Short mmCIF file of C-alpha atoms in Angstrom, two decimals:
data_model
loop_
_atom_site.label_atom_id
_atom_site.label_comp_id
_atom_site.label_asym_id
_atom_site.label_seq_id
_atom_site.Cartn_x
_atom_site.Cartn_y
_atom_site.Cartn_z
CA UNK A 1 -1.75 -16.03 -121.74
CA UNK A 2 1.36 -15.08 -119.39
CA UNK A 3 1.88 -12.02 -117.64
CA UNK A 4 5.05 -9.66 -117.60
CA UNK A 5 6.41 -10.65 -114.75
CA UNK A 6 5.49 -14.54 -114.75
CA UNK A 7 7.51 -14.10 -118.48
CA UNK A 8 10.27 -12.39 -116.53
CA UNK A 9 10.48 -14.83 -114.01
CA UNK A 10 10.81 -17.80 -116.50
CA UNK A 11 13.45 -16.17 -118.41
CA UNK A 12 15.58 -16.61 -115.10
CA UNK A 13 14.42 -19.63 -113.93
CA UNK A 14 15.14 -21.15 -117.58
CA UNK A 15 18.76 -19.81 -116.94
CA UNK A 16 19.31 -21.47 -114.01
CA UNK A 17 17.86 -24.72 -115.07
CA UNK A 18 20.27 -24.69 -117.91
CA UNK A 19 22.87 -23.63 -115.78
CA UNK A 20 22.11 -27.03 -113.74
CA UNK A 21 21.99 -29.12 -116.64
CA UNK A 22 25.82 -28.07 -117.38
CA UNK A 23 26.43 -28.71 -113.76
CA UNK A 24 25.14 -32.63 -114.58
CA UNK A 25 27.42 -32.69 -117.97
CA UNK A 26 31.41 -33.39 -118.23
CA UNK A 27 33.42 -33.93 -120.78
CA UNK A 28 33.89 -37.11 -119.42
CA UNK A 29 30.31 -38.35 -120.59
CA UNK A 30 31.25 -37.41 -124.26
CA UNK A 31 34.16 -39.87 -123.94
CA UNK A 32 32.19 -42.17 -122.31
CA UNK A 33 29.99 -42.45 -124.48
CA UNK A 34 31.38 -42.85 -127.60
CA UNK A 35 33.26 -46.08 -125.44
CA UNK A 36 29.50 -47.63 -125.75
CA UNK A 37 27.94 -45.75 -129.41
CA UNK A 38 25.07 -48.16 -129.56
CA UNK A 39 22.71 -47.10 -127.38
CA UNK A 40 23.85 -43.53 -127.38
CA UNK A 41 23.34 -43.55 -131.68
CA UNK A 42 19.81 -45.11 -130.86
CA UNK A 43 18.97 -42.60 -128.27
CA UNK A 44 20.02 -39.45 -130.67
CA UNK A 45 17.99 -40.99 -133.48
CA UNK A 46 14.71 -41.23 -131.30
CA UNK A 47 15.33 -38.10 -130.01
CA UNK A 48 16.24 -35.83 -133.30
CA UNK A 49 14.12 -38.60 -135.87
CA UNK A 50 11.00 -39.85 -133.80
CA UNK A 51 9.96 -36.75 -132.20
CA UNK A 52 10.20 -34.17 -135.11
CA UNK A 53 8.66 -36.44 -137.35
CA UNK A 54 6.18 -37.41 -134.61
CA UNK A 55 4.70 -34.09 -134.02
CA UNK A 56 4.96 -33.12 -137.50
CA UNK A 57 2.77 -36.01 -138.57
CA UNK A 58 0.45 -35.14 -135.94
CA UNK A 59 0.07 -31.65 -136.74
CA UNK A 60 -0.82 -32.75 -140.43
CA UNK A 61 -3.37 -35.88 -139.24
CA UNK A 62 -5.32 -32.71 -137.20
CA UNK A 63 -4.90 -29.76 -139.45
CA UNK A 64 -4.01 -27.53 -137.07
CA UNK A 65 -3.36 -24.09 -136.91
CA UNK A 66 0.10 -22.78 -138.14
CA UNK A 67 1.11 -21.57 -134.29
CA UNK A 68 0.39 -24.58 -132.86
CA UNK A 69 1.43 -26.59 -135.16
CA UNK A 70 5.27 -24.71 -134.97
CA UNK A 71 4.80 -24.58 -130.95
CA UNK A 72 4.33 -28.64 -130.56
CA UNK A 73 7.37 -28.98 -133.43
CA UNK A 74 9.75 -26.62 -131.06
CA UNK A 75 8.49 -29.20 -128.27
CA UNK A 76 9.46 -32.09 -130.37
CA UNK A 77 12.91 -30.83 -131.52
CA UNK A 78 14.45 -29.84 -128.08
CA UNK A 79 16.76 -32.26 -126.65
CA UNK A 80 16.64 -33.93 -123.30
CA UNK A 81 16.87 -32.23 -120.22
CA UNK A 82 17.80 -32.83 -116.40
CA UNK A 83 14.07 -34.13 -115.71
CA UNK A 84 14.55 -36.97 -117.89
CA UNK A 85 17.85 -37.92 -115.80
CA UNK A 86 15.50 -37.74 -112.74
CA UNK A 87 13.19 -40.09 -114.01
CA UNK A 88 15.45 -42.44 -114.93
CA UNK A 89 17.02 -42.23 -111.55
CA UNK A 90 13.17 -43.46 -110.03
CA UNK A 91 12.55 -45.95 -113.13
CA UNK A 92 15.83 -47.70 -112.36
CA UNK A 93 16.96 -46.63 -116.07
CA UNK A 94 20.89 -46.51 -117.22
CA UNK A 95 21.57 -43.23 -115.24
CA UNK A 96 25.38 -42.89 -117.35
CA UNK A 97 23.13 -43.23 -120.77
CA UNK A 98 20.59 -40.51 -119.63
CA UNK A 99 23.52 -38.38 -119.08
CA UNK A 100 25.51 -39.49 -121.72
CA UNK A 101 22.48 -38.66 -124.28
CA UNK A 102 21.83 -35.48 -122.44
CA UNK A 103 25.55 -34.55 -123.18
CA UNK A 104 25.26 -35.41 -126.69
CA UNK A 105 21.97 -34.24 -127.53
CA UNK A 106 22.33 -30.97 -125.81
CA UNK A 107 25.43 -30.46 -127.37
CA UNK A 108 24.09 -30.83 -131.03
CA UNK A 109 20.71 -28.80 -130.28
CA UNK A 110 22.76 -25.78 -131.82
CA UNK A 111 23.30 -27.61 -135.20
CA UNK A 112 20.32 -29.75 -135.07
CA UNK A 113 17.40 -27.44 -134.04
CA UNK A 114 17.46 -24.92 -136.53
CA UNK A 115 17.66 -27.73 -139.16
CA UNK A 116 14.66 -29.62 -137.91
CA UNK A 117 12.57 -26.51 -137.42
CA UNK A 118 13.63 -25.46 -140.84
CA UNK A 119 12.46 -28.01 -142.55
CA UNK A 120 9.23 -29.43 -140.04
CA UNK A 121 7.72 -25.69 -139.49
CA UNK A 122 8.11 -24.90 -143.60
CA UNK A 123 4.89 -25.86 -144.09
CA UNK A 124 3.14 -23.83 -141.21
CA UNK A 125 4.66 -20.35 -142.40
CA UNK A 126 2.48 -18.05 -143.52
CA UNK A 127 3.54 -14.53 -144.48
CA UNK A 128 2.46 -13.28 -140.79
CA UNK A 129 3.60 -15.76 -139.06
CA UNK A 130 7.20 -16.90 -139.99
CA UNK A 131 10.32 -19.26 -137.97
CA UNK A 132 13.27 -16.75 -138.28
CA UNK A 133 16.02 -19.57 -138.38
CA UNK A 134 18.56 -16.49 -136.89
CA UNK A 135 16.39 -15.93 -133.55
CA UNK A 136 16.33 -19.24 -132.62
CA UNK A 137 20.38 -19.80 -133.17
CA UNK A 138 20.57 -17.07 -131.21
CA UNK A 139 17.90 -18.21 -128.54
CA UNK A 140 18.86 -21.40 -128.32
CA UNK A 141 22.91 -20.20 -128.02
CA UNK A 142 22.13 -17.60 -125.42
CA UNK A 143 20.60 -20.78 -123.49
CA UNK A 144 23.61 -22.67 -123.73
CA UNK A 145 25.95 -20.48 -122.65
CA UNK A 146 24.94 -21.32 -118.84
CA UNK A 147 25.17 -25.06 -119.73
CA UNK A 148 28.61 -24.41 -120.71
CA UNK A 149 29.06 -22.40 -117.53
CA UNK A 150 27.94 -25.13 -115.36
CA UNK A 151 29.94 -27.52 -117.37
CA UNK A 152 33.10 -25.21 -116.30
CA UNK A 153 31.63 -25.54 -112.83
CA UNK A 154 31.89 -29.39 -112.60
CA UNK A 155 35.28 -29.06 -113.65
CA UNK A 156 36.31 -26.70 -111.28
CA UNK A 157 34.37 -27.81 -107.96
CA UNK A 158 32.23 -31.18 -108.29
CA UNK A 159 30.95 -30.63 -104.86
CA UNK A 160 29.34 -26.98 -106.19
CA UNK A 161 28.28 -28.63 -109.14
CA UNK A 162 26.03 -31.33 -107.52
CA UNK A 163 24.22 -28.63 -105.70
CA UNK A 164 23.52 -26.14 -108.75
CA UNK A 165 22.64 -29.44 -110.78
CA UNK A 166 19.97 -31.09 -107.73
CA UNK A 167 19.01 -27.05 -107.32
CA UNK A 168 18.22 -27.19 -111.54
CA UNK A 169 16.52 -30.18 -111.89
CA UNK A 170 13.95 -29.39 -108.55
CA UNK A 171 13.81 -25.83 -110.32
CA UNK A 172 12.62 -28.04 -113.85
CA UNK A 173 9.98 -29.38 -111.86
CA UNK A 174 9.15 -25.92 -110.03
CA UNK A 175 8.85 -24.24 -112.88
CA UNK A 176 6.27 -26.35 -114.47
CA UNK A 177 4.33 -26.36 -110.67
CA UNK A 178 4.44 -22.58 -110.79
CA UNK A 179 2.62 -22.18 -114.57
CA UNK A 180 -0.13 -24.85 -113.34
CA UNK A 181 -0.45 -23.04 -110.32
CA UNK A 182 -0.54 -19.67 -112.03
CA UNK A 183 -1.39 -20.17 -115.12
CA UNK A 184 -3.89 -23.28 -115.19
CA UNK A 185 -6.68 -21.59 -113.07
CA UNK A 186 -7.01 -18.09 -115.23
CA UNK A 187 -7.23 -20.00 -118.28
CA UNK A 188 -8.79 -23.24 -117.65
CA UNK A 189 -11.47 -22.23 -119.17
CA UNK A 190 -9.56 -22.20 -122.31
CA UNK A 191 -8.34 -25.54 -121.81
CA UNK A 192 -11.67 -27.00 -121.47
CA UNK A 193 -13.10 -25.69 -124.63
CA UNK A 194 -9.93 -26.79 -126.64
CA UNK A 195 -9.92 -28.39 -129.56
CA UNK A 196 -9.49 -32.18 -129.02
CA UNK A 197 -6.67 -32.12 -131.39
CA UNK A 198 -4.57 -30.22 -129.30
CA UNK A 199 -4.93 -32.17 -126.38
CA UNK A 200 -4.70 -35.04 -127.85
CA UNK A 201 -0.95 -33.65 -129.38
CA UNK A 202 0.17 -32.88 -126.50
CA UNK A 203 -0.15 -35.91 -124.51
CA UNK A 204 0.13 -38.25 -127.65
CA UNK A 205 3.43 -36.82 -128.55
CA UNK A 206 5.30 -37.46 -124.83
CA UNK A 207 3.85 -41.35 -124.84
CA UNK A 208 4.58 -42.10 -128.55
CA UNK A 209 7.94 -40.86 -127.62
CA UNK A 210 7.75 -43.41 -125.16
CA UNK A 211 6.80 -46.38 -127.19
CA UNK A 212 8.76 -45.68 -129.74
CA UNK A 213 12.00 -45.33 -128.00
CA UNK A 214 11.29 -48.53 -126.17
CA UNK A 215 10.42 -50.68 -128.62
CA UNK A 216 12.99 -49.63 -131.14
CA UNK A 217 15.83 -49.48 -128.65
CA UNK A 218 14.32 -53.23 -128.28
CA UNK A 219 14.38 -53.96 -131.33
CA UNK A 220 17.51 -53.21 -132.30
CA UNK A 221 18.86 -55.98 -129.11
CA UNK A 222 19.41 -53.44 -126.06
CA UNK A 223 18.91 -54.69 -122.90
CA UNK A 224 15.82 -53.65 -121.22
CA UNK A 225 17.30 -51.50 -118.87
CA UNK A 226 18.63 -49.20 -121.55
CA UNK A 227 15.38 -49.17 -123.35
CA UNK A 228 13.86 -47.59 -120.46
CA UNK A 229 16.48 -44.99 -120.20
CA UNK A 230 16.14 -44.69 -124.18
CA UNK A 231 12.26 -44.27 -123.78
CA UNK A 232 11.96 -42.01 -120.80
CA UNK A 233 15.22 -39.61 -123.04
CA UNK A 234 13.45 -39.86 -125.91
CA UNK A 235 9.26 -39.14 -124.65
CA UNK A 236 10.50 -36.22 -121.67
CA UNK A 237 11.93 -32.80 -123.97
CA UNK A 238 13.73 -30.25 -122.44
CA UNK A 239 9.71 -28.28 -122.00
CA UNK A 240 12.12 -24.76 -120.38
CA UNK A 241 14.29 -25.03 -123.09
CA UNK A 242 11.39 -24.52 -125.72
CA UNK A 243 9.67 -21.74 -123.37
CA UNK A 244 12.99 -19.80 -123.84
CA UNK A 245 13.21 -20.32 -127.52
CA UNK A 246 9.38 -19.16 -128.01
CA UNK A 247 9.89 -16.40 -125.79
CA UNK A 248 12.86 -15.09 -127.08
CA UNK A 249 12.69 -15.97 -130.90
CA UNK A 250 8.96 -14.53 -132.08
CA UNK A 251 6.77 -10.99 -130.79
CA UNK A 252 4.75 -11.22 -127.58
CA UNK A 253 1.17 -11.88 -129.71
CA UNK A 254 2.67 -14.40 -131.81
CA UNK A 255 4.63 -16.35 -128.64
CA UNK A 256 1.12 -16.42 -126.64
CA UNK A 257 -0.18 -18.66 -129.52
CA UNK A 258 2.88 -20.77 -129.97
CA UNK A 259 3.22 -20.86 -126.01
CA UNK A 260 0.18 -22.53 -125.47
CA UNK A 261 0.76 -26.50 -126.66
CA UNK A 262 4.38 -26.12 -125.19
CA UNK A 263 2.40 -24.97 -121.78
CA UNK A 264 0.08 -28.12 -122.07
CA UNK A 265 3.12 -30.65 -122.97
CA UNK A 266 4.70 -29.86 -120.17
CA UNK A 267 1.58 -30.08 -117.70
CA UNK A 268 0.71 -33.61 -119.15
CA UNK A 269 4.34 -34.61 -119.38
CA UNK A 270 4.84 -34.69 -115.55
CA UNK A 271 1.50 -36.52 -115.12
CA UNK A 272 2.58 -39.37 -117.79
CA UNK A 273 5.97 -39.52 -116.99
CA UNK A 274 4.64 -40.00 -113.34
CA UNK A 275 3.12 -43.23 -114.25
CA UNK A 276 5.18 -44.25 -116.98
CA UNK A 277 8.04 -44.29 -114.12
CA UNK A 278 5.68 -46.29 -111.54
CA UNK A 279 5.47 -49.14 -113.94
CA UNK A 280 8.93 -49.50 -115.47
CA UNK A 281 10.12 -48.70 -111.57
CA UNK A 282 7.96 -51.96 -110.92
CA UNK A 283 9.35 -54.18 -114.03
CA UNK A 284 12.83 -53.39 -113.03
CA UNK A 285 11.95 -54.36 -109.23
CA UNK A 286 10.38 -58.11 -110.73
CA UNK A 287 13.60 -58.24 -112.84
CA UNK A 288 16.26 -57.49 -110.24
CA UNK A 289 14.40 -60.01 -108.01
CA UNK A 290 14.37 -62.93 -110.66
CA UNK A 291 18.44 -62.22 -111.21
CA UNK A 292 19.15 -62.06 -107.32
CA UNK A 293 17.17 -65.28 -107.36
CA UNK A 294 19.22 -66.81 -110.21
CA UNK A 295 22.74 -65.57 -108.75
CA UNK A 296 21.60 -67.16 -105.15
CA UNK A 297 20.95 -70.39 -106.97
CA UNK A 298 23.75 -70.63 -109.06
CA UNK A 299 26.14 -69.80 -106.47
CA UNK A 300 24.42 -73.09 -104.11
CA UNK A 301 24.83 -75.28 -106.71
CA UNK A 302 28.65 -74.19 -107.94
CA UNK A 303 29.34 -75.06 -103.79
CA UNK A 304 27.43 -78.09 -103.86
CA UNK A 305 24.65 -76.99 -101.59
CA UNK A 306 22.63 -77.98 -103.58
CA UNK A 307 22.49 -80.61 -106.08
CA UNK A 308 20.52 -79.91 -109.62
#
């Protein structure tokens, strides 16, 4: 499904994206966020409750097969990513909450993954194909030691850190460009005589990460603004992230199988999250104009410009 050197070259590439992620994390944001826990509790919820239990249910509904059934699940349990913070920036989200939930939910992926996988995958194991808990710690630590490097980085030289964290979230977005450039036109034949089921996984479980975030971020009384930032965290997974941990964590035959509805997640996840951003961009535009409106008017009638 992916060559040598195409494997090679996203092993780096998910390195330096990590690396950039640190770069966008302080310590700072922890603090910050624990000033505000509300949204910040909601966000971690959506992202290590929702999704999990999303894709697992999913998996189930469709019966289908053990590897990509414990490929969409690594999808689902990542945490956020820099590509989430760059939608937000477009959708006119909360950009201190995207970072604040990237900082928090990165931080916990080391506890939190290998618990989720442990107990969503159980029930795709088979004797040949099997989730060895111990490769992904390790997987998923040796991919967070560059987000603690870049995290040193910020505090050293902010002005350095900007750069590697702009350079990490374009390469997010590269890499993703380069496996549908790639990758897309030697197999899309493949893709085309998919099963449904795996198609429909794969783009269901980005938008009902959507929805859900939103609405339950709503529901629980958060302004619109940070439902948006809560939605876009909670539907957009850190796609490299799970690339590394397949790669890394399970042999070459085995990650080509597991590979392949992480590889179509993150193909449909830039298309949806494209025009999931247009529209919120376009509420908050209609929203910011009806509050300019409302300051303007108040402000006449407190000087008596204008009489009610």
């Amino acid at each position: 499904m992916i060559t040598p050197l195409e494997e090679s070259l996203l092993k780096v590439m998910i390195l330096v994206i990590m690396f950039g992620l640190g770069c966008s994390l302080s310590l700072k944001d922890f603090k910050v966020a624990m000033k505000t826990p509300k949204p910040v509790i909601v966000g971690f919820l959506s992202q290590y409750l929702i999704m999990p239990a999303l894709a697992y249910g999913m998996a189930k509904y469709f019966e289908m097969p053990n590897a990509w059934a414990i490929g969409i699940i690594i999808v689902a349990c990542c945490p956020s990513g820099t590509t989430s913070s760059l939608f937000n920036y477009f959708a006119k989200g909360d950009l201190a909450l995207s970072i604040s939930l990237s900082s928090i939910t990165t931080g916990a992926a080391l506890l939190a993954m290998p618990l989720l996988l442990a107990i969503y995958t159980g029930p795709f194991q088979a004797e040949n194909l099997q989730v060895d808990t111990g490769k992904v710690v390790l997987s998923l630590a040796a991919c967070l030691v560059p987000v603690a490097g870049g995290i040193f980085l910020r505090s050293r030289s902010e002005r350095w850190a900007k750069n590697m964290e702009e350079t990490g979230a374009a390469l997010g977005i590269i890499v993703i460009l380069f496996l549908i450039l790639s990758w897309l036109p030697r197999n899309f034949s493949q893709l085309l005589e998919s099963d449904p089921s795996i198609l429909f996984t794969s783009i269901g479980l980005g938008l009902g990460g959507f929805l859900f975030g939103y609405w339950v971020s709503r529901g629980l009384g958060m302004s619109k603004r940070c439902s948006r930032t809560v939605s876009l965290e909670t539907g957009i997974q850190n796609g490299p992230l799970a690339f590394a941990i397949i790669l890394l964590s399970f042999p070459e035959t085995q990650a080509n199988l597991i590979l392949w509805p992480a590889l179509l997640y993150s193909f449909f996840i830039v298309n949806t999250s494209t025009i999931v951003t247009y529209f919120m961009r376009r509420v908050a535009r209609k929203e910011w104009f009806h509050h300019e409106n409302d300051e303007v008017q108040a402000e006449l009638f407190t000087q008596g410009w204008l009489k009610p």
